[in-house]
Amino acid sequence: MIALHDCDIATYERRLLNRLVYPVANPNLGFEFCKGYYARVTDRMHGRVTRLFMSPLVRSLEQMAPSAPFLRFLDSFRYPLAGEFSMQANLARVNRIPWDWGLEVGVLAEVYRNCAVSRICQVDLADTYEHKHQTLSADDPQKGLHRMACDIAKSLLRTLASEGMVFTRDHLRSLLVRYVRMAEDTIARYHADALLNGLEFDRHAEELAVATFAESLRQASNEFVDSPLGLPLIPNWNRVLAAIPNSSISFASRRKRLAWRR
């Protein structure tokens, strides 16, 4: 099995890794993939890309394609953009993933294609979780959350297109309008949550984030129409072994060394 988690976790403790790998490591549970989630609430709400972009976007797409099972699958995760997951090595060998900020969506898309849903789980990793915050970068589409949201949207659109969903420019214009309306409604609900729980809430900053993410979605839509395939995904390990057969020898010998050390 393999596990991956972010390297900028400020509240990291060993139990986080234990909880991340346990569902896959325990043979009695029968899971092949585990996705982590966690609360990111201090004196204010964090997770702007998930709260104000990913969730409203997925639910806007669900309104356009209510029968798309992949969208229901994505919406079932508490924190789909969390960077923490574990999986069996055999599953990792066949997965192809994006190299950009669409990594998390791409991983979930590949797992959905290559693994039975009943063998996928999610687990709460920590009581408190804090890590480095990205800047919004409202004026620069190549940096920060602006770039992140664009890459996520492109990964999501290409995944849905591979499932047979059709996107024309008119569809994408409608999606942009639906997203903005749903995101604005989401801000109102979060404002009420913040007032009820005594949290700091900068409504102007939230509105600015939604405007920035709307621009990210517009840019992603244009790039998707111009180049539906986009840049190729990272080759999976089966492709690597086919192209470089000798790498299987070094991989096997490394596994023996690791087993000997254990």
PDB file of C-alpha atoms in Angstrom:
ATOM      1  CA  MET A   1       0.000   0.000   0.000  1.00  0.00           C
ATOM      2  CA  ILE A   2       0.996   3.639  -0.350  1.00  0.00           C
ATOM      3  CA  ALA A   3      -0.083   6.780   1.477  1.00  0.00           C
ATOM      4  CA  LEU A   4       0.189  10.437   0.574  1.00  0.00           C
ATOM      5  CA  HIS A   5      -0.338  13.536   2.670  1.00  0.00           C
ATOM      6  CA  ASP A   6       0.585  17.206   2.457  1.00  0.00           C
ATOM      7  CA  CYS A   7       4.018  18.256   3.669  1.00  0.00           C
ATOM      8  CA  ASP A   8       2.933  21.620   5.121  1.00  0.00           C
ATOM      9  CA  ILE A   9       0.691  20.380   7.962  1.00  0.00           C
ATOM     10  CA  ALA A  10       1.354  22.595  10.982  1.00  0.00           C
ATOM     11  CA  THR A  11      -0.490  20.324  13.438  1.00  0.00           C
ATOM     12  CA  TYR A  12       0.977  17.035  12.200  1.00  0.00           C
ATOM     13  CA  GLU A  13       1.071  14.064  14.568  1.00  0.00           C
ATOM     14  CA  ARG A  14       1.734  10.399  14.024  1.00  0.00           C
ATOM     15  CA  ARG A  15      -1.886   9.421  14.669  1.00  0.00           C
ATOM     16  CA  LEU A  16      -2.887  11.179  11.442  1.00  0.00           C
ATOM     17  CA  LEU A  17      -0.877   8.699   9.360  1.00  0.00           C
ATOM     18  CA  ASN A  18      -2.111   5.772  11.460  1.00  0.00           C
ATOM     19  CA  ARG A  19      -5.745   6.672  10.830  1.00  0.00           C
ATOM     20  CA  LEU A  20      -5.095   7.308   7.137  1.00  0.00           C
ATOM     21  CA  VAL A  21      -3.595   3.876   6.437  1.00  0.00           C
ATOM     22  CA  TYR A  22      -5.533   1.684   8.870  1.00  0.00           C
ATOM     23  CA  PRO A  23      -8.674   1.119   6.734  1.00  0.00           C
ATOM     24  CA  VAL A  24      -6.528  -0.114   3.833  1.00  0.00           C
ATOM     25  CA  ALA A  25      -3.929  -1.945   5.922  1.00  0.00           C
ATOM     26  CA  ASN A  26      -6.461  -3.988   7.894  1.00  0.00           C
ATOM     27  CA  PRO A  27      -7.352  -7.000   5.676  1.00  0.00           C
ATOM     28  CA  ASN A  28     -10.587  -7.603   7.610  1.00  0.00           C
ATOM     29  CA  LEU A  29     -12.100  -4.309   6.400  1.00  0.00           C
ATOM     30  CA  GLY A  30     -11.720  -4.923   2.662  1.00  0.00           C
ATOM     31  CA  PHE A  31     -11.031  -1.338   1.583  1.00  0.00           C
ATOM     32  CA  GLU A  32      -8.696  -0.513  -1.318  1.00  0.00           C
ATOM     33  CA  PHE A  33      -8.775   3.286  -1.058  1.00  0.00           C
ATOM     34  CA  CYS A  34      -9.153   5.665   1.876  1.00  0.00           C
ATOM     35  CA  LYS A  35      -9.661   9.420   1.592  1.00  0.00           C
ATOM     36  CA  GLY A  36      -8.936  11.623   4.588  1.00  0.00           C
ATOM     37  CA  TYR A  37     -10.957  14.584   5.794  1.00  0.00           C
ATOM     38  CA  TYR A  38     -10.731  16.950   8.755  1.00  0.00           C
ATOM     39  CA  ALA A  39     -12.248  20.059  10.265  1.00  0.00           C
ATOM     40  CA  ARG A  40     -10.562  23.367   9.431  1.00  0.00           C
ATOM     41  CA  VAL A  41     -12.368  25.756  11.765  1.00  0.00           C
ATOM     42  CA  THR A  42     -10.507  27.947  14.244  1.00  0.00           C
ATOM     43  CA  ASP A  43     -11.898  31.385  15.017  1.00  0.00           C
ATOM     44  CA  ARG A  44     -12.982  31.531  11.370  1.00  0.00           C
ATOM     45  CA  MET A  45     -13.781  29.266   8.415  1.00  0.00           C
ATOM     46  CA  HIS A  46     -11.049  28.022   6.099  1.00  0.00           C
ATOM     47  CA  GLY A  47     -11.120  25.765   3.050  1.00  0.00           C
ATOM     48  CA  ARG A  48     -12.311  28.444   0.619  1.00  0.00           C
ATOM     49  CA  VAL A  49     -11.765  26.363  -2.526  1.00  0.00           C
ATOM     50  CA  THR A  50     -13.855  23.497  -1.172  1.00  0.00           C
ATOM     51  CA  ARG A  51     -16.549  25.671   0.425  1.00  0.00           C
ATOM     52  CA  LEU A  52     -16.931  28.342  -2.239  1.00  0.00           C
ATOM     53  CA  PHE A  53     -15.812  26.614  -5.434  1.00  0.00           C
ATOM     54  CA  MET A  54     -15.760  22.827  -5.464  1.00  0.00           C
ATOM     55  CA  SER A  55     -19.038  22.113  -3.661  1.00  0.00           C
ATOM     56  CA  PRO A  56     -21.128  24.762  -5.488  1.00  0.00           C
ATOM     57  CA  LEU A  57     -19.596  23.728  -8.820  1.00  0.00           C
ATOM     58  CA  VAL A  58     -20.334  20.026  -8.338  1.00  0.00           C
ATOM     59  CA  ARG A  59     -23.905  20.759  -7.274  1.00  0.00           C
ATOM     60  CA  SER A  60     -24.389  23.109 -10.226  1.00  0.00           C
ATOM     61  CA  LEU A  61     -23.222  20.313 -12.528  1.00  0.00           C
ATOM     62  CA  GLU A  62     -25.589  17.893 -10.781  1.00  0.00           C
ATOM     63  CA  GLN A  63     -28.488  20.173 -11.687  1.00  0.00           C
ATOM     64  CA  MET A  64     -27.405  20.017 -15.325  1.00  0.00           C
ATOM     65  CA  ALA A  65     -26.800  16.252 -15.291  1.00  0.00           C
ATOM     66  CA  PRO A  66     -28.781  14.728 -12.390  1.00  0.00           C
ATOM     67  CA  SER A  67     -28.101  11.189 -13.609  1.00  0.00           C
ATOM     68  CA  ALA A  68     -24.280  11.476 -13.595  1.00  0.00           C
ATOM     69  CA  PRO A  69     -23.066   8.950 -10.994  1.00  0.00           C
ATOM     70  CA  PHE A  70     -19.550  10.427 -10.791  1.00  0.00           C
ATOM     71  CA  LEU A  71     -20.963  13.734  -9.538  1.00  0.00           C
ATOM     72  CA  ARG A  72     -22.881  11.950  -6.773  1.00  0.00           C
ATOM     73  CA  PHE A  73     -19.668  10.109  -5.941  1.00  0.00           C
ATOM     74  CA  LEU A  74     -17.712  13.384  -5.625  1.00  0.00           C
ATOM     75  CA  ASP A  75     -20.432  15.036  -3.574  1.00  0.00           C
ATOM     76  CA  SER A  76     -20.352  12.159  -1.079  1.00  0.00           C
ATOM     77  CA  PHE A  77     -16.878  13.140   0.181  1.00  0.00           C
ATOM     78  CA  ARG A  78     -16.645  15.424   3.178  1.00  0.00           C
ATOM     79  CA  TYR A  79     -13.476  17.095   1.846  1.00  0.00           C
ATOM     80  CA  PRO A  80     -12.833  16.046  -1.777  1.00  0.00           C
ATOM     81  CA  LEU A  81      -9.825  18.373  -2.108  1.00  0.00           C
ATOM     82  CA  ALA A  82      -7.970  16.988   0.912  1.00  0.00           C
ATOM     83  CA  GLY A  83      -4.462  15.939  -0.079  1.00  0.00           C
ATOM     84  CA  GLU A  84      -4.447  12.880   2.183  1.00  0.00           C
ATOM     85  CA  PHE A  85      -5.252   9.390   0.893  1.00  0.00           C
ATOM     86  CA  SER A  86      -4.011   5.809   1.005  1.00  0.00           C
ATOM     87  CA  MET A  87      -4.526   2.948  -1.427  1.00  0.00           C
ATOM     88  CA  GLN A  88      -3.424  -0.561  -2.205  1.00  0.00           C
ATOM     89  CA  ALA A  89      -0.316  -0.750  -4.369  1.00  0.00           C
ATOM     90  CA  ASN A  90      -2.117  -2.704  -7.091  1.00  0.00           C
ATOM     91  CA  LEU A  91      -4.623   0.127  -7.434  1.00  0.00           C
ATOM     92  CA  ALA A  92      -1.816   2.679  -7.569  1.00  0.00           C
ATOM     93  CA  ARG A  93      -0.195   0.764 -10.441  1.00  0.00           C
ATOM     94  CA  VAL A  94      -3.154   1.374 -12.778  1.00  0.00           C
ATOM     95  CA  ASN A  95      -4.141   4.926 -11.795  1.00  0.00           C
ATOM     96  CA  ARG A  96      -3.177   7.890 -13.969  1.00  0.00           C
ATOM     97  CA  ILE A  97      -3.371  11.281 -12.302  1.00  0.00           C
ATOM     98  CA  PRO A  98      -2.936  14.950 -13.275  1.00  0.00           C
ATOM     99  CA  TRP A  99       0.321  16.685 -12.449  1.00  0.00           C
ATOM    100  CA  ASP A 100      -1.274  20.025 -11.539  1.00  0.00           C
ATOM    101  CA  TRP A 101      -3.766  21.275  -8.911  1.00  0.00           C
ATOM    102  CA  GLY A 102      -6.333  18.866 -10.353  1.00  0.00           C
ATOM    103  CA  LEU A 103      -4.503  16.048  -8.540  1.00  0.00           C
ATOM    104  CA  GLU A 104      -7.198  15.344  -5.937  1.00  0.00           C
ATOM    105  CA  VAL A 105     -10.084  15.342  -8.427  1.00  0.00           C
ATOM    106  CA  GLY A 106      -8.019  13.249 -10.828  1.00  0.00           C
ATOM    107  CA  VAL A 107      -7.213  10.684  -8.133  1.00  0.00           C
ATOM    108  CA  LEU A 108     -10.883  10.334  -7.214  1.00  0.00           C
ATOM    109  CA  ALA A 109     -11.803   9.994 -10.902  1.00  0.00           C
ATOM    110  CA  GLU A 110      -9.269   7.199 -11.434  1.00  0.00           C
ATOM    111  CA  VAL A 111     -10.296   5.412  -8.250  1.00  0.00           C
ATOM    112  CA  TYR A 112     -13.932   5.647  -9.340  1.00  0.00           C
ATOM    113  CA  ARG A 113     -13.033   4.026 -12.673  1.00  0.00           C
ATOM    114  CA  ASN A 114     -10.757   1.306 -11.293  1.00  0.00           C
ATOM    115  CA  CYS A 115     -12.266   0.370  -7.937  1.00  0.00           C
ATOM    116  CA  ALA A 116     -15.678  -0.732  -6.681  1.00  0.00           C
ATOM    117  CA  VAL A 117     -17.383   2.051  -4.708  1.00  0.00           C
ATOM    118  CA  SER A 118     -18.030  -0.388  -1.847  1.00  0.00           C
ATOM    119  CA  ARG A 119     -14.241  -0.679  -1.377  1.00  0.00           C
ATOM    120  CA  ILE A 120     -13.749   3.089  -0.982  1.00  0.00           C
ATOM    121  CA  CYS A 121     -13.982   4.861   2.377  1.00  0.00           C
ATOM    122  CA  GLN A 122     -13.207   8.177   4.046  1.00  0.00           C
ATOM    123  CA  VAL A 123     -11.928   8.768   7.555  1.00  0.00           C
ATOM    124  CA  ASP A 124     -11.666  11.710   9.955  1.00  0.00           C
ATOM    125  CA  LEU A 125      -7.909  12.184  10.441  1.00  0.00           C
ATOM    126  CA  ALA A 126      -7.469  14.684  13.247  1.00  0.00           C
ATOM    127  CA  ASP A 127      -9.242  16.718  15.914  1.00  0.00           C
ATOM    128  CA  THR A 128      -7.500  19.871  14.705  1.00  0.00           C
ATOM    129  CA  TYR A 129      -5.809  20.476  11.387  1.00  0.00           C
ATOM    130  CA  GLU A 130      -3.914  23.501  10.185  1.00  0.00           C
ATOM    131  CA  HIS A 131      -1.520  24.018   7.300  1.00  0.00           C
ATOM    132  CA  LYS A 132      -0.052  26.711   5.089  1.00  0.00           C
ATOM    133  CA  HIS A 133      -2.664  28.918   3.423  1.00  0.00           C
ATOM    134  CA  GLN A 134      -2.487  29.824  -0.250  1.00  0.00           C
ATOM    135  CA  THR A 135      -3.136  33.411  -1.299  1.00  0.00           C
ATOM    136  CA  LEU A 136      -6.224  34.130  -3.391  1.00  0.00           C
ATOM    137  CA  SER A 137      -4.200  35.902  -6.112  1.00  0.00           C
ATOM    138  CA  ALA A 138      -7.280  37.586  -7.562  1.00  0.00           C
ATOM    139  CA  ASP A 139      -5.200  39.606 -10.060  1.00  0.00           C
ATOM    140  CA  ASP A 140      -2.892  36.819 -11.258  1.00  0.00           C
ATOM    141  CA  PRO A 141      -4.497  33.710 -12.809  1.00  0.00           C
ATOM    142  CA  GLN A 142      -1.193  31.838 -12.719  1.00  0.00           C
ATOM    143  CA  LYS A 143      -0.812  31.812  -8.939  1.00  0.00           C
ATOM    144  CA  GLY A 144      -2.542  30.894  -5.695  1.00  0.00           C
ATOM    145  CA  LEU A 145      -6.144  29.798  -5.395  1.00  0.00           C
ATOM    146  CA  HIS A 146      -6.951  31.447  -8.723  1.00  0.00           C
ATOM    147  CA  ARG A 147      -4.734  28.940 -10.540  1.00  0.00           C
ATOM    148  CA  MET A 148      -5.817  26.074  -8.280  1.00  0.00           C
ATOM    149  CA  ALA A 149      -9.516  26.554  -9.041  1.00  0.00           C
ATOM    150  CA  CYS A 150      -8.830  26.703 -12.784  1.00  0.00           C
ATOM    151  CA  ASP A 151      -6.887  23.419 -12.754  1.00  0.00           C
ATOM    152  CA  ILE A 152      -9.575  21.741 -10.641  1.00  0.00           C
ATOM    153  CA  ALA A 153     -12.319  22.862 -13.032  1.00  0.00           C
ATOM    154  CA  LYS A 154     -10.428  21.595 -16.086  1.00  0.00           C
ATOM    155  CA  SER A 155      -9.820  18.226 -14.454  1.00  0.00           C
ATOM    156  CA  LEU A 156     -13.492  17.939 -13.532  1.00  0.00           C
ATOM    157  CA  LEU A 157     -14.751  18.920 -17.007  1.00  0.00           C
ATOM    158  CA  ARG A 158     -12.416  16.470 -18.731  1.00  0.00           C
ATOM    159  CA  THR A 159     -13.400  13.677 -16.382  1.00  0.00           C
ATOM    160  CA  LEU A 160     -17.097  14.265 -17.047  1.00  0.00           C
ATOM    161  CA  ALA A 161     -16.469  14.476 -20.790  1.00  0.00           C
ATOM    162  CA  SER A 162     -14.731  11.091 -20.617  1.00  0.00           C
ATOM    163  CA  GLU A 163     -17.908   9.752 -18.959  1.00  0.00           C
ATOM    164  CA  GLY A 164     -19.960  10.912 -21.957  1.00  0.00           C
ATOM    165  CA  MET A 165     -21.234  14.281 -20.733  1.00  0.00           C
ATOM    166  CA  VAL A 166     -21.420  16.864 -23.563  1.00  0.00           C
ATOM    167  CA  PHE A 167     -20.257  20.450 -22.999  1.00  0.00           C
ATOM    168  CA  THR A 168     -20.823  23.155 -25.584  1.00  0.00           C
ATOM    169  CA  ARG A 169     -20.009  26.822 -25.083  1.00  0.00           C
ATOM    170  CA  ASP A 170     -23.687  27.406 -24.256  1.00  0.00           C
ATOM    171  CA  HIS A 171     -23.585  24.655 -21.608  1.00  0.00           C
ATOM    172  CA  LEU A 172     -20.493  26.194 -20.064  1.00  0.00           C
ATOM    173  CA  ARG A 173     -22.017  29.699 -20.025  1.00  0.00           C
ATOM    174  CA  SER A 174     -25.045  28.304 -18.246  1.00  0.00           C
ATOM    175  CA  LEU A 175     -22.775  26.469 -15.806  1.00  0.00           C
ATOM    176  CA  LEU A 176     -20.941  29.706 -14.968  1.00  0.00           C
ATOM    177  CA  VAL A 177     -24.198  31.499 -14.162  1.00  0.00           C
ATOM    178  CA  ARG A 178     -25.465  28.538 -12.100  1.00  0.00           C
ATOM    179  CA  TYR A 179     -22.204  28.354 -10.172  1.00  0.00           C
ATOM    180  CA  VAL A 180     -22.166  32.062  -9.275  1.00  0.00           C
ATOM    181  CA  ARG A 181     -25.759  31.964  -8.055  1.00  0.00           C
ATOM    182  CA  MET A 182     -25.195  28.835  -5.976  1.00  0.00           C
ATOM    183  CA  ALA A 183     -21.914  30.143  -4.532  1.00  0.00           C
ATOM    184  CA  GLU A 184     -23.588  33.401  -3.501  1.00  0.00           C
ATOM    185  CA  ASP A 185     -26.358  31.444  -1.766  1.00  0.00           C
ATOM    186  CA  THR A 186     -23.635  29.394  -0.049  1.00  0.00           C
ATOM    187  CA  ILE A 187     -22.020  32.565   1.312  1.00  0.00           C
ATOM    188  CA  ALA A 188     -25.319  33.551   2.917  1.00  0.00           C
ATOM    189  CA  ARG A 189     -25.540  30.179   4.678  1.00  0.00           C
ATOM    190  CA  TYR A 190     -21.941  30.381   5.908  1.00  0.00           C
ATOM    191  CA  HIS A 191     -22.607  33.897   7.180  1.00  0.00           C
ATOM    192  CA  ALA A 192     -25.492  32.553   9.255  1.00  0.00           C
ATOM    193  CA  ASP A 193     -23.287  29.699  10.541  1.00  0.00           C
ATOM    194  CA  ALA A 194     -20.569  32.168  11.544  1.00  0.00           C
ATOM    195  CA  LEU A 195     -23.005  34.404  13.438  1.00  0.00           C
ATOM    196  CA  LEU A 196     -24.515  31.430  15.242  1.00  0.00           C
ATOM    197  CA  ASN A 197     -21.118  30.074  16.317  1.00  0.00           C
ATOM    198  CA  GLY A 198     -19.355  33.365  17.042  1.00  0.00           C
ATOM    199  CA  LEU A 199     -16.822  33.067  14.197  1.00  0.00           C
ATOM    200  CA  GLU A 200     -15.044  35.851  12.356  1.00  0.00           C
ATOM    201  CA  PHE A 201     -16.563  36.219   8.896  1.00  0.00           C
ATOM    202  CA  ASP A 202     -15.402  38.671   6.232  1.00  0.00           C
ATOM    203  CA  ARG A 203     -18.271  38.670   3.759  1.00  0.00           C
ATOM    204  CA  HIS A 204     -16.460  40.989   1.364  1.00  0.00           C
ATOM    205  CA  ALA A 205     -13.498  38.592   1.200  1.00  0.00           C
ATOM    206  CA  GLU A 206     -15.890  35.693   0.569  1.00  0.00           C
ATOM    207  CA  GLU A 207     -17.578  37.581  -2.268  1.00  0.00           C
ATOM    208  CA  LEU A 208     -14.155  38.425  -3.741  1.00  0.00           C
ATOM    209  CA  ALA A 209     -13.195  34.763  -3.606  1.00  0.00           C
ATOM    210  CA  VAL A 210     -16.361  33.758  -5.488  1.00  0.00           C
ATOM    211  CA  ALA A 211     -15.697  36.415  -8.151  1.00  0.00           C
ATOM    212  CA  THR A 212     -12.144  35.106  -8.525  1.00  0.00           C
ATOM    213  CA  PHE A 213     -13.310  31.494  -8.749  1.00  0.00           C
ATOM    214  CA  ALA A 214     -15.911  32.478 -11.349  1.00  0.00           C
ATOM    215  CA  GLU A 215     -13.100  33.904 -13.446  1.00  0.00           C
ATOM    216  CA  SER A 216     -11.154  30.664 -12.915  1.00  0.00           C
ATOM    217  CA  LEU A 217     -14.163  28.677 -14.153  1.00  0.00           C
ATOM    218  CA  ARG A 218     -14.540  30.928 -17.198  1.00  0.00           C
ATOM    219  CA  GLN A 219     -10.862  30.496 -18.038  1.00  0.00           C
ATOM    220  CA  ALA A 220     -11.040  26.725 -17.507  1.00  0.00           C
ATOM    221  CA  SER A 221     -14.116  26.482 -19.746  1.00  0.00           C
ATOM    222  CA  ASN A 222     -12.378  28.343 -22.570  1.00  0.00           C
ATOM    223  CA  GLU A 223      -9.274  26.187 -22.288  1.00  0.00           C
ATOM    224  CA  PHE A 224     -11.391  23.024 -22.220  1.00  0.00           C
ATOM    225  CA  VAL A 225     -13.263  23.989 -25.400  1.00  0.00           C
ATOM    226  CA  ASP A 226     -10.022  24.929 -27.171  1.00  0.00           C
ATOM    227  CA  SER A 227      -8.189  21.787 -26.020  1.00  0.00           C
ATOM    228  CA  PRO A 228     -10.510  19.093 -24.616  1.00  0.00           C
ATOM    229  CA  LEU A 229      -7.690  16.627 -23.920  1.00  0.00           C
ATOM    230  CA  GLY A 230      -5.341  19.162 -22.376  1.00  0.00           C
ATOM    231  CA  LEU A 231      -1.958  18.044 -21.161  1.00  0.00           C
ATOM    232  CA  PRO A 232      -1.513  14.273 -20.758  1.00  0.00           C
ATOM    233  CA  LEU A 233      -1.866  12.636 -17.365  1.00  0.00           C
ATOM    234  CA  ILE A 234       1.125  11.174 -15.555  1.00  0.00           C
ATOM    235  CA  PRO A 235       1.653   7.617 -16.911  1.00  0.00           C
ATOM    236  CA  ASN A 236       0.689   4.852 -14.501  1.00  0.00           C
ATOM    237  CA  TRP A 237       3.266   2.375 -13.200  1.00  0.00           C
ATOM    238  CA  ASN A 238       2.188  -0.319 -15.656  1.00  0.00           C
ATOM    239  CA  ARG A 239       3.090   2.056 -18.493  1.00  0.00           C
ATOM    240  CA  VAL A 240       6.424   2.858 -16.853  1.00  0.00           C
ATOM    241  CA  LEU A 241       7.291  -0.810 -16.457  1.00  0.00           C
ATOM    242  CA  ALA A 242       6.344  -1.480 -20.079  1.00  0.00           C
ATOM    243  CA  ALA A 243       8.553   1.363 -21.295  1.00  0.00           C
ATOM    244  CA  ILE A 244      11.465   0.671 -18.910  1.00  0.00           C
ATOM    245  CA  PRO A 245      11.431  -3.070 -18.100  1.00  0.00           C
ATOM    246  CA  ASN A 246      14.564  -2.858 -15.948  1.00  0.00           C
ATOM    247  CA  SER A 247      12.757  -0.612 -13.504  1.00  0.00           C
ATOM    248  CA  SER A 248      10.757  -3.628 -12.314  1.00  0.00           C
ATOM    249  CA  ILE A 249      14.004  -5.273 -11.152  1.00  0.00           C
ATOM    250  CA  SER A 250      15.052  -2.256  -9.106  1.00  0.00           C
ATOM    251  CA  PHE A 251      11.521  -1.934  -7.718  1.00  0.00           C
ATOM    252  CA  ALA A 252      11.489  -5.592  -6.660  1.00  0.00           C
ATOM    253  CA  SER A 253      14.944  -5.371  -5.076  1.00  0.00           C
ATOM    254  CA  ARG A 254      13.919  -2.231  -3.190  1.00  0.00           C
ATOM    255  CA  ARG A 255      10.865  -4.040  -1.823  1.00  0.00           C
ATOM    256  CA  LYS A 256      13.137  -6.833  -0.600  1.00  0.00           C
ATOM    257  CA  ARG A 257      15.415  -4.334   1.133  1.00  0.00           C
ATOM    258  CA  LEU A 258      12.434  -2.638   2.795  1.00  0.00           C
ATOM    259  CA  ALA A 259      11.071  -6.014   3.928  1.00  0.00           C
ATOM    260  CA  TRP A 260      14.489  -6.923   5.347  1.00  0.00           C
ATOM    261  CA  ARG A 261      14.607  -3.636   7.280  1.00  0.00           C
ATOM    262  CA  ARG A 262      11.177  -4.283   8.743  1.00  0.00           C
TER     263      ARG A 262
END
